[in-house]
Each structure stands twice: as C-alpha cells, then as structure tokens.
Amino acid sequence: EGLNDYSGKSVSGVGDVNGDGFDDFLIGAWGNNENMEADIGQSYLIFGKASGWSMNTSLSNVDASFLGTNREWSGSVVSGVGDVNGDGYDDFMIGAPNHEEYVYSGYRFTGKSYLILGKASGWSMDTSLLSADASFRGAGTDVYSGDSISGVGDVNGDGYDDFMIGIWRSYYDGADKGISYLILGKGSGWTRNVKLADDANASFFGENLYDYSGRSISGVGDVNGDGYDDFIIGAWGNDEGGQYAGKSYLILGKA
C-alpha cells in the first residue's frame, strides 16, 4: 500500500478460512505504517475465487487485513496452521517478532504471535491484532518470538491441528541455543497474551550454544505412517559437521 511496506516478506497458503470451498492466502508487510504508526506491520488476507484474478492488484483492495501495534513488525512471518479448534474452518497465525513486553525491570523484545480463527463471515480491513482470538509471547529469556511459525498437522492424534513457534534467539539454558514451542489444538479455551515458557504443551531447545535452533520449523506430514503427523526443527548454527554446517531434527508424532 505504501513506501517501505516490504509486502511479500512472508507469504503463506492458509487453507479455506471462510468455508467457501476455495483455499485462501496471506501476505505479510512488516514495514507498513498505517495511520502514521511506524513499522506496525499489516497482513493481508485474499480469499480464493473461481475467476476475476488480475495482475497489479493493490493490497488496499483485498478481502481483509490485520494491523499490528507499536513497531512490532507484524507480518514478518505469516502461516496457515490448519484447523486448530476443530470447527471446520482453517486458521492462521501472524508473527510480530519486534513486539515489546515489560519483563522484570524493563521492556524487552519478547515478540508475539497472533492466532486468527477461521469463520464464515465478519472479515474486514484494518482489523487490530489486539482483537486476535489468541496470542503468544516470549519470556525474559525468549526474545523475538514469532520470527518462526508453522502449522504441524495433528501430532498427537486428538483430531485438532497443532502449531509451533520457534525462538532462535532464546537464552534458555544458554545463549542462542534456541527453543521451539509446541501448542496443541483444542476446541475451546484460547486466550490472549499466553506466556510460551509457562503454557506451551511442549518445548524443544538446542543442543549447543549458538545453534539457533527453531529459526526454521515445519510440519512434514506423517513420515513414518503411524497415523500421527510429524515435524522438523532446523538449527543452522550447529557446528557438529563443521562451522555452521547446521543440523535438522525430526520429531515423530505420538499420542
């Protein structure tokens, strides 16, 4: 929409979020300065349709958008996460890694990730992420959370899709080992401002200092055919194969 929006920094298919039979997608623009608020970021939702697609479509004319706050760089990462609450509509997440929270004796860039649940109607432009259905933030030792997000399918076989949030700049148990949090889907009980360190269902932290694990995470489907979806965590700073050779970890789903 404007100069220095950096739209397209992150893009993702998000499934069918409005239940019309067409899959939809999301475009993040972390530098967006809507209402003269610097770098709040904006993420744009485009509904699928049978026809009417054209080149050079302005993002000001899409179906819905979501605005961050206070230089939080929302839209740095966007991701579909499947149907996490089992209502038949696909859901998605928007990462804002520059989000600040008051921690201990001052403000830190804990980062924040916002969950938006699918629905048949009620979508609009310039929706504030403060009204997201749920949100998740880092802690004092987990900074810039929301810089890596991925849906991972149904890893525990309970019928709800699950998702992960990676924090590669985490200082938990050592500088920049990185940590990845698993959040399991559920039918209800979603809340805002959830502290990942306390309320995630599981977490996975790097083996060594400066592994930067969680910088990339991804669902990979059911790779071993046991009926549970699986996921993979990347740690590009791992040195076991040589300096910055990197390492990737496969975690198999289980009940």
GROMACS .gro file of C-alpha atoms in nm:
model
  255
    1GLU     CA    1   0.000   0.000   0.000
    2GLY     CA    2   0.286   0.242   0.073
    3LEU     CA    3   0.658   0.304   0.054
    4ASN     CA    4   0.874   0.072   0.265
    5ASP     CA    5   0.587  -0.167   0.340
    6TYR     CA    6   0.807  -0.464   0.241
    7SER     CA    7   0.496  -0.656   0.139
    8GLY     CA    8   0.570  -1.013   0.042
    9LYS     CA    9   0.837  -1.055   0.312
   10SER     CA   10   0.628  -1.352   0.419
   11VAL     CA   11   0.352  -1.532   0.230
   12SER     CA   12   0.154  -1.844   0.309
   13GLY     CA   13  -0.136  -2.052   0.198
   14VAL     CA   14  -0.384  -2.068   0.486
   15GLY     CA   15  -0.635  -2.327   0.371
   16ASP     CA   16  -1.004  -2.240   0.345
   17VAL     CA   17  -1.057  -1.991   0.628
   18ASN     CA   18  -1.411  -1.886   0.534
   19GLY     CA   19  -1.550  -2.223   0.430
   20ASP     CA   20  -1.650  -2.129   0.075
   21GLY     CA   21  -1.469  -2.422  -0.086
   22PHE     CA   22  -1.175  -2.214  -0.215
   23ASP     CA   23  -0.837  -2.206  -0.044
   24ASP     CA   24  -0.707  -1.865   0.064
   25PHE     CA   25  -0.370  -1.700   0.123
   26LEU     CA   26  -0.198  -1.435   0.334
   27ILE     CA   27   0.066  -1.171   0.251
   28GLY     CA   28   0.270  -1.001   0.524
   29ALA     CA   29   0.406  -0.644   0.504
   30TRP     CA   30   0.602  -0.585   0.824
   31GLY     CA   31   0.704  -0.228   0.739
   32ASN     CA   32   0.352  -0.095   0.692
   33ASN     CA   33   0.297   0.241   0.862
   34GLU     CA   34  -0.082   0.261   0.868
   35ASN     CA   35  -0.218   0.567   1.049
   36MET     CA   36   0.137   0.709   1.064
   37GLU     CA   37   0.243   0.446   1.319
   38ALA     CA   38   0.590   0.330   1.219
   39ASP     CA   39   0.655  -0.037   1.138
   40ILE     CA   40   0.340  -0.174   1.299
   41GLY     CA   41   0.306  -0.408   1.002
   42GLN     CA   42  -0.001  -0.531   0.822
   43SER     CA   43  -0.104  -0.872   0.691
   44TYR     CA   44  -0.346  -0.911   0.401
   45LEU     CA   45  -0.594  -1.194   0.351
   46ILE     CA   46  -0.703  -1.283  -0.002
   47PHE     CA   47  -0.995  -1.521  -0.045
   48GLY     CA   48  -0.988  -1.781  -0.318
   49LYS     CA   49  -1.231  -1.747  -0.608
   50ALA     CA   50  -1.310  -1.914  -0.938
   51SER     CA   51  -1.233  -1.611  -1.156
   52GLY     CA   52  -1.151  -1.239  -1.153
   53TRP     CA   53  -0.779  -1.263  -1.074
   54SER     CA   54  -0.563  -0.988  -1.227
   55MET     CA   55  -0.209  -0.852  -1.227
   56ASN     CA   56  -0.101  -0.550  -1.018
   57THR     CA   57  -0.382  -0.582  -0.765
   58SER     CA   58  -0.343  -0.329  -0.483
   59LEU     CA   59  -0.337  -0.476  -0.134
   60SER     CA   60  -0.569  -0.195  -0.030
   61ASN     CA   61  -0.845  -0.378  -0.219
   62VAL     CA   62  -0.820  -0.727  -0.069
   63ASP     CA   63  -1.074  -0.907   0.148
   64ALA     CA   64  -0.930  -0.841   0.494
   65SER     CA   65  -0.619  -0.714   0.670
   66PHE     CA   66  -0.472  -0.719   1.019
   67LEU     CA   67  -0.276  -0.436   1.182
   68GLY     CA   68  -0.007  -0.465   1.445
   69THR     CA   69   0.091  -0.207   1.704
   70ASN     CA   70   0.391  -0.006   1.820
   71ARG     CA   71   0.674  -0.102   1.580
   72GLU     CA   72   0.618  -0.473   1.635
   73TRP     CA   73   0.681  -0.570   1.270
   74SER     CA   74   0.364  -0.776   1.244
   75GLY     CA   75   0.353  -0.979   0.926
   76SER     CA   76   0.724  -1.062   0.938
   77VAL     CA   77   0.601  -1.421   0.937
   78VAL     CA   78   0.258  -1.548   0.835
   79SER     CA   79   0.149  -1.910   0.831
   80GLY     CA   80  -0.152  -2.130   0.788
   81VAL     CA   81  -0.190  -2.369   1.082
   82GLY     CA   82  -0.478  -2.592   0.976
   83ASP     CA   83  -0.796  -2.620   1.183
   84VAL     CA   84  -0.671  -2.584   1.541
   85ASN     CA   85  -1.012  -2.564   1.709
   86GLY     CA   86  -1.196  -2.825   1.504
   87ASP     CA   87  -1.479  -2.602   1.381
   88GLY     CA   88  -1.432  -2.687   1.013
   89TYR     CA   89  -1.262  -2.357   0.921
   90ASP     CA   90  -0.887  -2.332   0.868
   91ASP     CA   91  -0.693  -2.089   1.086
   92PHE     CA   92  -0.373  -1.884   1.054
   93MET     CA   93  -0.106  -1.703   1.253
   94ILE     CA   94   0.077  -1.372   1.222
   95GLY     CA   95   0.417  -1.319   1.384
   96ALA     CA   96   0.535  -0.988   1.531
   97PRO     CA   97   0.893  -1.053   1.649
   98ASN     CA   98   0.964  -0.691   1.748
   99HIS     CA   99   0.676  -0.675   1.997
  100GLU     CA  100   0.781  -0.532   2.334
  101GLU     CA  101   0.663  -0.652   2.674
  102TYR     CA  102   0.760  -0.535   3.022
  103VAL     CA  103   0.982  -0.808   3.167
  104TYR     CA  104   1.149  -0.788   3.506
  105SER     CA  105   1.274  -0.427   3.532
  106GLY     CA  106   1.230  -0.307   3.176
  107TYR     CA  107   1.091  -0.362   2.829
  108ARG     CA  108   1.229  -0.636   2.605
  109PHE     CA  109   1.156  -0.752   2.253
  110THR     CA  110   0.979  -1.068   2.362
  111GLY     CA  111   0.791  -1.092   2.033
  112LYS     CA  112   0.435  -1.205   1.988
  113SER     CA  113   0.238  -1.444   1.768
  114TYR     CA  114  -0.130  -1.391   1.694
  115LEU     CA  115  -0.383  -1.665   1.615
  116ILE     CA  116  -0.684  -1.583   1.398
  117LEU     CA  117  -0.955  -1.849   1.384
  118GLY     CA  118  -1.146  -1.905   1.060
  119LYS     CA  119  -1.511  -1.805   1.025
  120ALA     CA  120  -1.778  -1.780   0.758
  121SER     CA  121  -1.817  -1.401   0.767
  122GLY     CA  122  -1.720  -1.085   0.956
  123TRP     CA  123  -1.382  -1.029   0.789
  124SER     CA  124  -1.275  -0.666   0.742
  125MET     CA  125  -0.981  -0.444   0.655
  126ASP     CA  126  -0.758  -0.286   0.920
  127THR     CA  127  -0.855  -0.531   1.193
  128SER     CA  128  -0.639  -0.477   1.501
  129LEU     CA  129  -0.436  -0.777   1.611
  130LEU     CA  130  -0.527  -0.676   1.965
  131SER     CA  131  -0.858  -0.847   1.890
  132ALA     CA  132  -0.699  -1.171   1.768
  133ASP     CA  133  -0.853  -1.491   1.905
  134ALA     CA  134  -0.533  -1.579   2.088
  135SER     CA  135  -0.175  -1.456   2.120
  136PHE     CA  136   0.152  -1.599   2.248
  137ARG     CA  137   0.461  -1.416   2.370
  138GLY     CA  138   0.817  -1.491   2.467
  139ALA     CA  139   0.959  -1.451   2.816
  140GLY     CA  140   1.260  -1.267   2.956
  141THR     CA  141   1.497  -1.522   2.808
  142ASP     CA  142   1.299  -1.573   2.487
  143VAL     CA  143   1.337  -1.275   2.256
  144TYR     CA  144   1.194  -1.203   1.911
  145SER     CA  145   0.941  -1.486   1.932
  146GLY     CA  146   0.716  -1.506   1.630
  147ASP     CA  147   1.008  -1.495   1.387
  148SER     CA  148   0.931  -1.859   1.301
  149ILE     CA  149   0.584  -2.016   1.297
  150SER     CA  150   0.444  -2.329   1.137
  151GLY     CA  151   0.141  -2.548   1.141
  152VAL     CA  152   0.245  -2.907   1.206
  153GLY     CA  153  -0.074  -3.104   1.148
  154ASP     CA  154  -0.218  -3.327   1.419
  155VAL     CA  155   0.089  -3.455   1.604
  156ASN     CA  156  -0.094  -3.621   1.895
  157GLY     CA  157  -0.390  -3.770   1.710
  158ASP     CA  158  -0.665  -3.589   1.900
  159GLY     CA  159  -0.839  -3.453   1.590
  160TYR     CA  160  -0.714  -3.095   1.625
  161ASP     CA  161  -0.431  -2.945   1.420
  162ASP     CA  162  -0.132  -2.816   1.614
  163PHE     CA  163   0.134  -2.548   1.558
  164MET     CA  164   0.483  -2.443   1.663
  165ILE     CA  165   0.656  -2.116   1.743
  166GLY     CA  166   1.035  -2.103   1.718
  167ILE     CA  167   1.261  -1.861   1.909
  168TRP     CA  168   1.613  -1.894   1.774
  169ARG     CA  169   1.738  -1.605   1.990
  170SER     CA  170   1.638  -1.778   2.313
  171TYR     CA  171   1.878  -1.765   2.608
  172TYR     CA  172   1.709  -2.054   2.785
  173ASP     CA  173   1.983  -2.283   2.918
  174GLY     CA  174   2.248  -2.093   2.724
  175ALA     CA  175   2.299  -1.814   2.473
  176ASP     CA  176   2.115  -1.859   2.145
  177LYS     CA  177   2.064  -2.233   2.175
  178GLY     CA  178   1.714  -2.162   2.051
  179ILE     CA  179   1.387  -2.311   2.162
  180SER     CA  180   1.073  -2.425   1.981
  181TYR     CA  181   0.733  -2.440   2.149
  182LEU     CA  182   0.456  -2.681   2.055
  183ILE     CA  183   0.096  -2.573   2.106
  184LEU     CA  184  -0.167  -2.843   2.073
  185GLY     CA  185  -0.503  -2.767   1.918
  186LYS     CA  186  -0.820  -2.768   2.127
  187GLY     CA  187  -1.190  -2.697   2.090
  188SER     CA  188  -1.201  -2.401   2.329
  189GLY     CA  189  -1.002  -2.213   2.590
  190TRP     CA  190  -0.788  -1.998   2.360
  191THR     CA  191  -0.667  -1.680   2.533
  192ARG     CA  192  -0.451  -1.377   2.462
  193ASN     CA  193  -0.102  -1.299   2.589
  194VAL     CA  194  -0.010  -1.659   2.671
  195LYS     CA  195   0.347  -1.686   2.801
  196LEU     CA  196   0.507  -1.962   2.596
  197ALA     CA  197   0.758  -2.061   2.862
  198ASP     CA  198   0.479  -2.140   3.107
  199ASP     CA  199   0.184  -2.254   2.900
  200ALA     CA  200   0.303  -2.427   2.582
  201ASN     CA  201   0.233  -2.801   2.572
  202ALA     CA  202   0.593  -2.897   2.497
  203SER     CA  203   0.925  -2.735   2.410
  204PHE     CA  204   1.248  -2.835   2.237
  205PHE     CA  205   1.572  -2.646   2.294
  206GLY     CA  206   1.901  -2.662   2.105
  207GLU     CA  207   2.191  -2.885   2.191
  208ASN     CA  208   2.469  -2.626   2.194
  209LEU     CA  209   2.534  -2.256   2.236
  210TYR     CA  210   2.462  -2.055   1.922
  211ASP     CA  211   2.282  -2.341   1.748
  212TYR     CA  212   1.994  -2.102   1.668
  213SER     CA  213   1.754  -2.393   1.672
  214GLY     CA  214   1.399  -2.303   1.581
  215ARG     CA  215   1.500  -2.049   1.318
  216SER     CA  216   1.311  -2.274   1.078
  217ILE     CA  217   1.037  -2.517   1.172
  218SER     CA  218   0.794  -2.710   0.956
  219GLY     CA  219   0.526  -2.971   0.965
  220VAL     CA  220   0.617  -3.263   0.738
  221GLY     CA  221   0.306  -3.480   0.742
  222ASP     CA  222   0.318  -3.841   0.859
  223VAL     CA  223   0.664  -3.958   0.752
  224ASN     CA  224   0.654  -4.298   0.925
  225GLY     CA  225   0.294  -4.393   0.853
  226ASP     CA  226   0.186  -4.436   1.215
  227GLY     CA  227  -0.116  -4.205   1.189
  228TYR     CA  228   0.047  -3.910   1.370
  229ASP     CA  229   0.181  -3.604   1.190
  230ASP     CA  230   0.548  -3.519   1.241
  231PHE     CA  231   0.763  -3.205   1.233
  232ILE     CA  232   1.120  -3.089   1.183
  233ILE     CA  233   1.329  -2.820   1.355
  234GLY     CA  234   1.628  -2.654   1.190
  235ALA     CA  235   1.940  -2.533   1.374
  236TRP     CA  236   2.157  -2.359   1.118
  237GLY     CA  237   2.428  -2.261   1.369
  238ASN     CA  238   2.511  -2.618   1.476
  239ASP     CA  239   2.883  -2.694   1.426
  240GLU     CA  240   2.892  -3.074   1.454
  241GLY     CA  241   2.953  -3.115   1.081
  242GLY     CA  242   3.187  -2.815   1.063
  243GLN     CA  243   3.140  -2.447   1.137
  244TYR     CA  244   2.776  -2.354   1.070
  245ALA     CA  245   2.718  -2.683   0.892
  246GLY     CA  246   2.378  -2.688   1.056
  247LYS     CA  247   2.156  -2.967   1.177
  248SER     CA  248   1.788  -3.057   1.139
  249TYR     CA  249   1.589  -3.261   1.390
  250LEU     CA  250   1.290  -3.483   1.312
  251ILE     CA  251   1.032  -3.533   1.586
  252LEU     CA  252   0.776  -3.807   1.531
  253GLY     CA  253   0.419  -3.753   1.647
  254LYS     CA  254   0.276  -3.960   1.933
  255ALA     CA  255  -0.033  -3.979   2.149
   0.00000   0.00000   0.00000
